[in-house]
XYZ file of N, CA and C in Angstrom:
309
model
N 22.165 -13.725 23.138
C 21.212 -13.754 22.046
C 20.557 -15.129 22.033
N 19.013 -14.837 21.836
C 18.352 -16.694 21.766
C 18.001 -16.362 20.298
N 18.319 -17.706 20.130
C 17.560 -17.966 18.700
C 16.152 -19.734 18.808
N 15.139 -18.993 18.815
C 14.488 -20.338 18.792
C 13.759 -20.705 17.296
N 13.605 -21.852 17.436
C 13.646 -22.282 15.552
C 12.240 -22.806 16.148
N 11.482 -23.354 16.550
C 10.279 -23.889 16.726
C 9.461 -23.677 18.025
N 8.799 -23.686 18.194
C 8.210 -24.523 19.760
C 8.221 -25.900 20.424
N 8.497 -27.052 19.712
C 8.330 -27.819 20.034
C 10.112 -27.868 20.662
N 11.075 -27.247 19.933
C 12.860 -27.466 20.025
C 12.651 -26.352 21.592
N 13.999 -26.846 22.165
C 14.760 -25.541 23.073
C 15.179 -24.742 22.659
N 14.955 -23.794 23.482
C 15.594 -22.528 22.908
C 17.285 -22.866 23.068
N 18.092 -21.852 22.082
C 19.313 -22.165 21.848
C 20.075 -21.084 22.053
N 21.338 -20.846 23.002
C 21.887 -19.431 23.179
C 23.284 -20.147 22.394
N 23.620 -18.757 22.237
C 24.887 -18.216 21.192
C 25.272 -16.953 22.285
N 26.758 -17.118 22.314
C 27.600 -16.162 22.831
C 28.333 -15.867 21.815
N 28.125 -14.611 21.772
C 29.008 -13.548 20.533
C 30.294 -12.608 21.481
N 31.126 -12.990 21.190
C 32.474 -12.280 21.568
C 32.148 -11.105 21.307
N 32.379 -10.041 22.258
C 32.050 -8.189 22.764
C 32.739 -7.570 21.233
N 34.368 -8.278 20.747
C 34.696 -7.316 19.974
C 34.401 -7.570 19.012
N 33.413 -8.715 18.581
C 33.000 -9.052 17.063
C 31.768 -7.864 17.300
N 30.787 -8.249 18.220
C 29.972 -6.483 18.343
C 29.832 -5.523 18.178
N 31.414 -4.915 18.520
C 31.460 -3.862 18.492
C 32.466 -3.623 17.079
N 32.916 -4.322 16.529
C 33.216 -4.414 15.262
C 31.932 -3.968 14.008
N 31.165 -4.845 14.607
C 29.648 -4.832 13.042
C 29.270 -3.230 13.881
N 29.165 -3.123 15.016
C 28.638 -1.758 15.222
C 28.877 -0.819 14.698
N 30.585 -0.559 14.805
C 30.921 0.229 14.033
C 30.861 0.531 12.474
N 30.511 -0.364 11.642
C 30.430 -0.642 10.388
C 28.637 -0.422 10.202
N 28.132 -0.547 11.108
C 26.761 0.199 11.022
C 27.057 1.729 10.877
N 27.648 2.311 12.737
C 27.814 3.445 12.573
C 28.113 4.123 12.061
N 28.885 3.409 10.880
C 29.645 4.222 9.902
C 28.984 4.563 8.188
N 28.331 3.482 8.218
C 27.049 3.342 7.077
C 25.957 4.259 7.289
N 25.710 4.839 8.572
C 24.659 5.608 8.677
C 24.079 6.685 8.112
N 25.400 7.446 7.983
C 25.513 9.313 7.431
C 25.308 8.682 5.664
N 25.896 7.630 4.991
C 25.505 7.300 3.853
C 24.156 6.772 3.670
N 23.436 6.076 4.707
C 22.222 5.430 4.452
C 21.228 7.046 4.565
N 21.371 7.879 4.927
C 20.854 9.034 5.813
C 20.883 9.804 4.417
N 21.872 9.968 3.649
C 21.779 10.911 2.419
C 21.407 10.034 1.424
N 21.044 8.539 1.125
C 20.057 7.644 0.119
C 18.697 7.982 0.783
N 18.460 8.186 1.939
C 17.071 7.992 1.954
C 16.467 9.737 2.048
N 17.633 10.873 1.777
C 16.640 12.074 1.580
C 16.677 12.236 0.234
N 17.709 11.872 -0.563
C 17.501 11.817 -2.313
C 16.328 10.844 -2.754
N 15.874 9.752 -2.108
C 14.922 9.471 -2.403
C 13.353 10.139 -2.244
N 13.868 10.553 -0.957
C 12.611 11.297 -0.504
C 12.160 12.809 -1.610
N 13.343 13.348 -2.093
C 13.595 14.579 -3.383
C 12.941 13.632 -4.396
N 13.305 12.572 -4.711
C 12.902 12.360 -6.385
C 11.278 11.792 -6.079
N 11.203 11.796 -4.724
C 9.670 11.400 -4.922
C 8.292 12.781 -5.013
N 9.456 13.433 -4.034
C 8.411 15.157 -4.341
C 8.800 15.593 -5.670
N 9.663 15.520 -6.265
C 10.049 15.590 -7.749
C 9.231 15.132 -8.533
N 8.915 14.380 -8.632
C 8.081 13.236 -9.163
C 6.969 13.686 -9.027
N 6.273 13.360 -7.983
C 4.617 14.101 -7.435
C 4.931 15.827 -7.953
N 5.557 16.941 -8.101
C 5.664 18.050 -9.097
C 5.363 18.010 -10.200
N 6.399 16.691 -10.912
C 5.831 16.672 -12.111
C 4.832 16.377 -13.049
N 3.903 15.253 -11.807
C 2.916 14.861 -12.195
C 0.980 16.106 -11.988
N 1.930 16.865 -10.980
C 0.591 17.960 -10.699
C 1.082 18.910 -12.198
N 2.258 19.476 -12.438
C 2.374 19.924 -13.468
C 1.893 19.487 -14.803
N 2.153 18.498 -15.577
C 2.042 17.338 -16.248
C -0.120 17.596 -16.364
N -0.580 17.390 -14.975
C -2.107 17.372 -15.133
C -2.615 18.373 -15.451
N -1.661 20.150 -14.955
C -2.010 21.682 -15.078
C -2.092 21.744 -16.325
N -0.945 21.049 -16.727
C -0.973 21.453 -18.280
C -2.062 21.066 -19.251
N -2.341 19.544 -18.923
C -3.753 19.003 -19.632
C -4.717 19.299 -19.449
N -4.920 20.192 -18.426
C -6.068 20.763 -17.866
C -6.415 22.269 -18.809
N -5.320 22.679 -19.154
C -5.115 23.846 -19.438
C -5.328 23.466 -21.387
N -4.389 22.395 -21.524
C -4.089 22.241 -23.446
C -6.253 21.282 -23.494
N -6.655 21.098 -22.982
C -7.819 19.540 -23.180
C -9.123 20.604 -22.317
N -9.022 21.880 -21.706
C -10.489 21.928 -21.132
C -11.362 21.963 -21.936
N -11.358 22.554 -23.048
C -12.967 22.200 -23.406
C -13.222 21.161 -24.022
N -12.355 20.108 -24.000
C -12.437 18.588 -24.590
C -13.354 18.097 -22.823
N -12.631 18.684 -21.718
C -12.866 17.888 -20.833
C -14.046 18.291 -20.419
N -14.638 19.541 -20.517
C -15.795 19.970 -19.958
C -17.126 19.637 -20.873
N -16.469 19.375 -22.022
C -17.790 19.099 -23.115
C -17.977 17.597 -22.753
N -17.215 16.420 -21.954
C -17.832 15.218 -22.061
C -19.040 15.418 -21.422
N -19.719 14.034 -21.867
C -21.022 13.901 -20.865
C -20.368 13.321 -19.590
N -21.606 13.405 -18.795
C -21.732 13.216 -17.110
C -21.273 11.583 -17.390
N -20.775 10.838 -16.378
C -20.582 9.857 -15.893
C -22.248 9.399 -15.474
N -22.688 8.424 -15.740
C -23.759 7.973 -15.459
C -24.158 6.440 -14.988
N -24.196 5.899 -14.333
C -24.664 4.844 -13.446
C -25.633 3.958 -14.403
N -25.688 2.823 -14.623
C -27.004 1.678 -14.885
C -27.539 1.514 -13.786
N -27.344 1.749 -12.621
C -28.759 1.599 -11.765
C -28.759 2.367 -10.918
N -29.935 3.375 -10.641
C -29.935 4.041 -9.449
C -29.771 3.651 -8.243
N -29.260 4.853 -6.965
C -29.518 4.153 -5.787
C -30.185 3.033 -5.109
N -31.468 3.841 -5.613
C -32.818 2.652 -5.168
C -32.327 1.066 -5.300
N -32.254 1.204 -7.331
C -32.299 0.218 -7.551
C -31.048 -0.852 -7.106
N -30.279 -0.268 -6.944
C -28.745 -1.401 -6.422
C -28.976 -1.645 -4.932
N -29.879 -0.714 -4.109
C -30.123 -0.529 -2.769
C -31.416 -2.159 -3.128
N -31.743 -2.903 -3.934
C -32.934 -3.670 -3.741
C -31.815 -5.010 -4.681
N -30.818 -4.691 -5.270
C -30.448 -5.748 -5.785
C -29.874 -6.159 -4.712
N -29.237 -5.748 -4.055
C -28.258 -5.792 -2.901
C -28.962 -6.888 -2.088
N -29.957 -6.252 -1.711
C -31.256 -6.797 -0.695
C -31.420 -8.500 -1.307
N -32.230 -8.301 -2.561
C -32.617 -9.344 -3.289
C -31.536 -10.470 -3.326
N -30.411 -10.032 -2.981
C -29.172 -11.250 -3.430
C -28.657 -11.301 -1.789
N -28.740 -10.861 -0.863
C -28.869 -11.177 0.226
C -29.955 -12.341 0.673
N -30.646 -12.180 0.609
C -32.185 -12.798 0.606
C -31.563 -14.400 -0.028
N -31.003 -14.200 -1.300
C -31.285 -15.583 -2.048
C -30.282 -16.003 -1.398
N -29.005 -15.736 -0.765
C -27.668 -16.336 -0.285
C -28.296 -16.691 1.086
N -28.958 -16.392 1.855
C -29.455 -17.008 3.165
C -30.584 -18.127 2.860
N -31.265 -17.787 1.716
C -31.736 -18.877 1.437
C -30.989 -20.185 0.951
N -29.987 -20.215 0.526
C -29.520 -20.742 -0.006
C -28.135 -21.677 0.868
N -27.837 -20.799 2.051
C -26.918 -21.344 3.034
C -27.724 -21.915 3.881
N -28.945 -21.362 4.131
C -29.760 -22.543 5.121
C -30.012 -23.416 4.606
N -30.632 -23.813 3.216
C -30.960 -24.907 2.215
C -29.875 -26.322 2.890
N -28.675 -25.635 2.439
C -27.590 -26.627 2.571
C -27.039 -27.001 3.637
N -27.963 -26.534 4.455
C -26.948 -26.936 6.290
C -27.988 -28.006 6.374
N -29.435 -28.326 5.712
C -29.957 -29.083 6.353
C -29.676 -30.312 5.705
């Protein structure tokens, strides 16, 4: 195993005795089948979760539609056009304004 701490240092080896190895190995291998059933209960409470939240929205959809269908439209302060020319216009002044200062 190298372990290097910088670039400017040497690299540095470490010899690890075979049965300290195969010691932590086993204590992996053995953690596995437990790490293996935490990570599908997690994986359950997260589709759990995402259920309850599509449910949760069916329902408001269902108790709030004609609250939700009577709002007005979502509506914009500036049309395409117009954000399509502010855009422009403030482009324009920032190049003016970075060349200004280089000279």
């Amino acid at each position: 195993m190298a372990v290097k701490n910088s670039p400017k240092e040497k690299i540095k080896q470490r010899v690890v005795p075979v049965d300290t190895l195969n010691k932590y190995r086993a204590k992996i291998d053995s953690l596995a089948d437990q790490v293996k059933v935490v990570m599908d209960q997690v994986r359950e409470e997260r589709v759990m979760k995402d259920a309850e939240m599509q449910v949760a929205k069916a329902s408001n959809m269902l108790d709030y539609k004609d609250e939700i269908i009577n709002r007005p439209r979502r509506t914009w302060f500036q049309t395409t056009k117009e954000r399509k020319m502010s855009k422009d216009a403030s482009g324009k002044e920032y190049v003016g304004v970075s060349s200004k200062s280089r000279k």
